[in-house]
Amino acid sequence: MTALHEDPLWPRCVLLGRVLLPVLDQEPWRRDRRHDRLRAWEIPVGEGERLLGLFTALAVRAAARDEALSAADLNSLALQTVADAATSKADIELLAGLPDTYSTVREEEEAALFRLYTHAGGQTSRWLFQLGREARRSLTILVERARDEPATCGKLLRDAAEAGLDLRP
């Protein structure tokens, strides 16, 4: 695997994963429904939301690699392509997209949790399946919400900027 400092794609993927839910939650009732689903699946809400961000980052990375996109080209990546990657890639395929090093302790903790879920089997495998479907649902909502321009990673970042979200990697 390429180390983080050698791969400019990963920090951009993490940023997209970090802004997904806040952009989605411009309609506050969506957060409540997502929390209800996480609780129904017996996934701790905080843990589930953190993993949704990481799951999205991994799906972005997988889709970008499939399309042979660099970090500079990532803005053109369609959110529908990312949504498809969230459910079409096996957990182990997404796991292979994790870098060796991380820029924050939080990223490292989330990666360790994803690894644990991937290898533990049983209920945690079901949780990953459900989180993948939830990531896809969230991305699909943003695709449907985009009427004036194509729903891309670049549009998601612009929407995040307009919402006043911190876009620093």
mmCIF file of C-alpha atoms in Angstrom:
data_model
loop_
_atom_site.group_PDB
_atom_site.id
_atom_site.type_symbol
_atom_site.label_atom_id
_atom_site.label_comp_id
_atom_site.label_asym_id
_atom_site.label_seq_id
_atom_site.Cartn_x
_atom_site.Cartn_y
_atom_site.Cartn_z
ATOM 1 C CA MET A 1 0.000 0.000 0.000
ATOM 2 C CA THR A 2 1.087 3.564 -0.570
ATOM 3 C CA ALA A 3 1.808 5.595 2.521
ATOM 4 C CA LEU A 4 -0.563 8.481 3.222
ATOM 5 C CA HIS A 5 2.007 11.180 2.525
ATOM 6 C CA GLU A 6 2.575 9.670 -0.915
ATOM 7 C CA ASP A 7 -1.099 9.358 -1.789
ATOM 8 C CA PRO A 8 -2.943 12.680 -2.104
ATOM 9 C CA LEU A 9 -6.178 10.823 -2.930
ATOM 10 C CA TRP A 10 -6.823 9.508 0.599
ATOM 11 C CA PRO A 11 -7.171 12.864 2.418
ATOM 12 C CA ARG A 12 -9.659 14.016 -0.242
ATOM 13 C CA CYS A 13 -11.649 10.783 0.208
ATOM 14 C CA VAL A 14 -11.703 11.297 3.982
ATOM 15 C CA LEU A 15 -12.906 14.859 3.511
ATOM 16 C CA LEU A 16 -15.776 13.668 1.313
ATOM 17 C CA GLY A 17 -16.699 11.041 3.892
ATOM 18 C CA ARG A 18 -16.600 13.645 6.645
ATOM 19 C CA VAL A 19 -18.950 16.099 4.900
ATOM 20 C CA LEU A 20 -21.488 13.588 3.565
ATOM 21 C CA LEU A 21 -23.749 13.382 6.615
ATOM 22 C CA PRO A 22 -23.683 17.102 7.511
ATOM 23 C CA VAL A 23 -24.661 17.981 3.925
ATOM 24 C CA LEU A 24 -27.361 15.311 3.962
ATOM 25 C CA ASP A 25 -28.643 16.556 7.310
ATOM 26 C CA GLN A 26 -29.665 19.939 5.892
ATOM 27 C CA GLU A 27 -33.059 18.330 6.323
ATOM 28 C CA PRO A 28 -32.751 17.596 10.080
ATOM 29 C CA TRP A 29 -35.336 14.810 10.089
ATOM 30 C CA ARG A 30 -32.911 12.700 8.012
ATOM 31 C CA ARG A 31 -30.466 12.495 10.932
ATOM 32 C CA ASP A 32 -33.255 11.330 13.268
ATOM 33 C CA ARG A 33 -34.317 8.589 10.855
ATOM 34 C CA ARG A 34 -30.709 7.483 10.329
ATOM 35 C CA HIS A 35 -30.188 7.318 14.096
ATOM 36 C CA ASP A 36 -33.380 5.260 14.415
ATOM 37 C CA ARG A 37 -32.092 2.824 11.778
ATOM 38 C CA LEU A 38 -28.702 2.537 13.485
ATOM 39 C CA ARG A 39 -30.365 1.828 16.831
ATOM 40 C CA ALA A 40 -32.703 -0.735 15.208
ATOM 41 C CA TRP A 41 -29.607 -2.495 13.827
ATOM 42 C CA GLU A 42 -28.028 -2.319 17.307
ATOM 43 C CA ILE A 43 -25.162 -0.180 15.991
ATOM 44 C CA PRO A 44 -24.078 2.505 18.467
ATOM 45 C CA VAL A 45 -25.056 5.807 16.811
ATOM 46 C CA GLY A 46 -21.711 7.571 17.268
ATOM 47 C CA GLU A 47 -19.769 4.552 16.065
ATOM 48 C CA GLY A 48 -22.136 4.037 13.155
ATOM 49 C CA GLU A 49 -21.848 7.631 11.989
ATOM 50 C CA ARG A 50 -18.055 7.552 12.183
ATOM 51 C CA LEU A 51 -18.016 4.323 10.204
ATOM 52 C CA LEU A 52 -20.427 5.770 7.638
ATOM 53 C CA GLY A 53 -17.895 8.518 6.981
ATOM 54 C CA LEU A 54 -15.079 6.011 6.640
ATOM 55 C CA PHE A 55 -17.229 3.705 4.518
ATOM 56 C CA THR A 56 -17.930 6.633 2.202
ATOM 57 C CA ALA A 57 -14.229 7.528 2.041
ATOM 58 C CA LEU A 58 -13.396 3.932 1.123
ATOM 59 C CA ALA A 59 -16.129 3.853 -1.529
ATOM 60 C CA VAL A 60 -14.830 7.129 -3.001
ATOM 61 C CA ARG A 61 -11.320 5.729 -3.098
ATOM 62 C CA ALA A 62 -12.445 2.460 -4.697
ATOM 63 C CA ALA A 63 -14.532 4.270 -7.315
ATOM 64 C CA ALA A 64 -11.722 6.735 -8.066
ATOM 65 C CA ARG A 65 -9.251 3.899 -8.513
ATOM 66 C CA ASP A 66 -11.675 1.998 -10.752
ATOM 67 C CA GLU A 67 -11.996 5.136 -12.891
ATOM 68 C CA ALA A 68 -8.203 5.773 -12.719
ATOM 69 C CA LEU A 69 -8.777 9.248 -11.263
ATOM 70 C CA SER A 70 -6.150 11.238 -9.436
ATOM 71 C CA ALA A 71 -6.860 13.469 -6.450
ATOM 72 C CA ALA A 72 -6.909 16.418 -8.858
ATOM 73 C CA ASP A 73 -9.637 14.736 -10.945
ATOM 74 C CA LEU A 74 -11.752 13.587 -8.007
ATOM 75 C CA ASN A 75 -14.229 16.471 -8.298
ATOM 76 C CA SER A 76 -15.570 14.945 -11.523
ATOM 77 C CA LEU A 77 -16.380 11.575 -9.930
ATOM 78 C CA ALA A 78 -20.140 10.941 -9.975
ATOM 79 C CA LEU A 79 -21.755 10.347 -6.586
ATOM 80 C CA GLN A 80 -23.809 7.564 -8.168
ATOM 81 C CA THR A 81 -20.560 5.763 -8.998
ATOM 82 C CA VAL A 82 -19.500 6.129 -5.363
ATOM 83 C CA ALA A 83 -22.917 4.877 -4.206
ATOM 84 C CA ASP A 84 -22.545 1.832 -6.451
ATOM 85 C CA ALA A 85 -19.074 1.136 -5.035
ATOM 86 C CA ALA A 86 -20.463 1.316 -1.481
ATOM 87 C CA THR A 87 -22.587 -1.768 -2.086
ATOM 88 C CA SER A 88 -20.860 -3.578 -4.939
ATOM 89 C CA LYS A 89 -17.431 -3.854 -3.332
ATOM 90 C CA ALA A 90 -16.847 -6.575 -0.776
ATOM 91 C CA ASP A 91 -15.764 -5.420 2.677
ATOM 92 C CA ILE A 92 -12.348 -6.929 2.089
ATOM 93 C CA GLU A 93 -11.998 -4.945 -1.164
ATOM 94 C CA LEU A 94 -12.779 -1.738 0.695
ATOM 95 C CA LEU A 95 -10.414 -2.767 3.473
ATOM 96 C CA ALA A 96 -7.612 -3.011 0.918
ATOM 97 C CA GLY A 97 -8.102 0.716 0.283
ATOM 98 C CA LEU A 98 -7.032 1.710 3.780
ATOM 99 C CA PRO A 99 -3.656 3.448 3.879
ATOM 100 C CA ASP A 100 -0.811 2.450 6.176
ATOM 101 C CA THR A 101 -0.624 5.779 7.989
ATOM 102 C CA TYR A 102 -3.194 8.392 8.973
ATOM 103 C CA SER A 103 -3.177 12.111 9.563
ATOM 104 C CA THR A 104 -5.317 11.944 12.730
ATOM 105 C CA VAL A 105 -5.873 9.582 15.616
ATOM 106 C CA ARG A 106 -9.576 9.594 14.744
ATOM 107 C CA GLU A 107 -8.880 8.251 11.224
ATOM 108 C CA GLU A 108 -6.650 5.563 12.688
ATOM 109 C CA GLU A 109 -9.321 4.546 15.221
ATOM 110 C CA GLU A 110 -11.995 4.384 12.517
ATOM 111 C CA ALA A 111 -9.722 2.259 10.319
ATOM 112 C CA ALA A 112 -9.032 -0.101 13.218
ATOM 113 C CA LEU A 113 -12.765 -0.396 13.888
ATOM 114 C CA PHE A 114 -13.477 -1.127 10.215
ATOM 115 C CA ARG A 115 -10.743 -3.796 10.234
ATOM 116 C CA LEU A 116 -12.241 -5.306 13.387
ATOM 117 C CA TYR A 117 -15.736 -5.358 11.862
ATOM 118 C CA THR A 118 -14.394 -6.926 8.672
ATOM 119 C CA HIS A 119 -12.549 -9.733 10.419
ATOM 120 C CA ALA A 120 -14.879 -10.422 13.358
ATOM 121 C CA GLY A 121 -17.720 -11.890 11.316
ATOM 122 C CA GLY A 122 -21.142 -12.530 12.813
ATOM 123 C CA GLN A 123 -23.123 -9.454 13.770
ATOM 124 C CA THR A 124 -20.354 -7.056 12.738
ATOM 125 C CA SER A 125 -20.442 -8.402 9.181
ATOM 126 C CA ARG A 126 -24.140 -7.629 9.143
ATOM 127 C CA TRP A 127 -23.369 -4.151 10.473
ATOM 128 C CA LEU A 128 -20.949 -3.507 7.598
ATOM 129 C CA PHE A 129 -23.563 -4.653 5.113
ATOM 130 C CA GLN A 130 -26.104 -2.297 6.682
ATOM 131 C CA LEU A 131 -23.631 0.591 6.815
ATOM 132 C CA GLY A 132 -22.828 0.055 3.134
ATOM 133 C CA ARG A 133 -26.521 0.257 2.300
ATOM 134 C CA GLU A 134 -26.871 3.368 4.468
ATOM 135 C CA ALA A 135 -23.905 5.019 2.724
ATOM 136 C CA ARG A 136 -25.506 4.184 -0.617
ATOM 137 C CA ARG A 137 -28.861 5.574 0.566
ATOM 138 C CA SER A 138 -27.202 8.814 1.696
ATOM 139 C CA LEU A 139 -25.319 9.257 -1.571
ATOM 140 C CA THR A 140 -28.409 8.442 -3.619
ATOM 141 C CA ILE A 141 -30.394 11.117 -1.781
ATOM 142 C CA LEU A 142 -27.738 13.670 -2.736
ATOM 143 C CA VAL A 143 -27.871 12.454 -6.348
ATOM 144 C CA GLU A 144 -31.635 12.933 -6.385
ATOM 145 C CA ARG A 145 -31.315 16.320 -4.686
ATOM 146 C CA ALA A 146 -28.944 17.638 -7.392
ATOM 147 C CA ARG A 147 -31.129 19.166 -10.041
ATOM 148 C CA ASP A 148 -29.127 22.012 -11.561
ATOM 149 C CA GLU A 149 -25.855 20.193 -12.111
ATOM 150 C CA PRO A 150 -24.520 16.637 -12.057
ATOM 151 C CA ALA A 151 -24.091 15.112 -8.606
ATOM 152 C CA THR A 152 -20.329 14.784 -8.286
ATOM 153 C CA CYS A 153 -17.752 14.816 -5.528
ATOM 154 C CA GLY A 154 -17.017 18.411 -6.504
ATOM 155 C CA LYS A 155 -20.664 19.366 -6.029
ATOM 156 C CA LEU A 156 -20.706 17.678 -2.619
ATOM 157 C CA LEU A 157 -17.697 19.781 -1.591
ATOM 158 C CA ARG A 158 -19.346 22.977 -2.900
ATOM 159 C CA ASP A 159 -22.523 22.137 -0.987
ATOM 160 C CA ALA A 160 -20.423 21.572 2.127
ATOM 161 C CA ALA A 161 -18.689 24.927 1.655
ATOM 162 C CA GLU A 162 -22.062 26.663 1.204
ATOM 163 C CA ALA A 163 -23.241 25.018 4.437
ATOM 164 C CA GLY A 164 -20.214 26.495 6.224
ATOM 165 C CA LEU A 165 -18.523 23.164 6.912
ATOM 166 C CA ASP A 166 -14.794 22.988 7.596
ATOM 167 C CA LEU A 167 -13.154 21.694 4.421
ATOM 168 C CA ARG A 168 -9.621 21.463 5.726
ATOM 169 C CA PRO A 169 -8.232 17.942 5.321
#
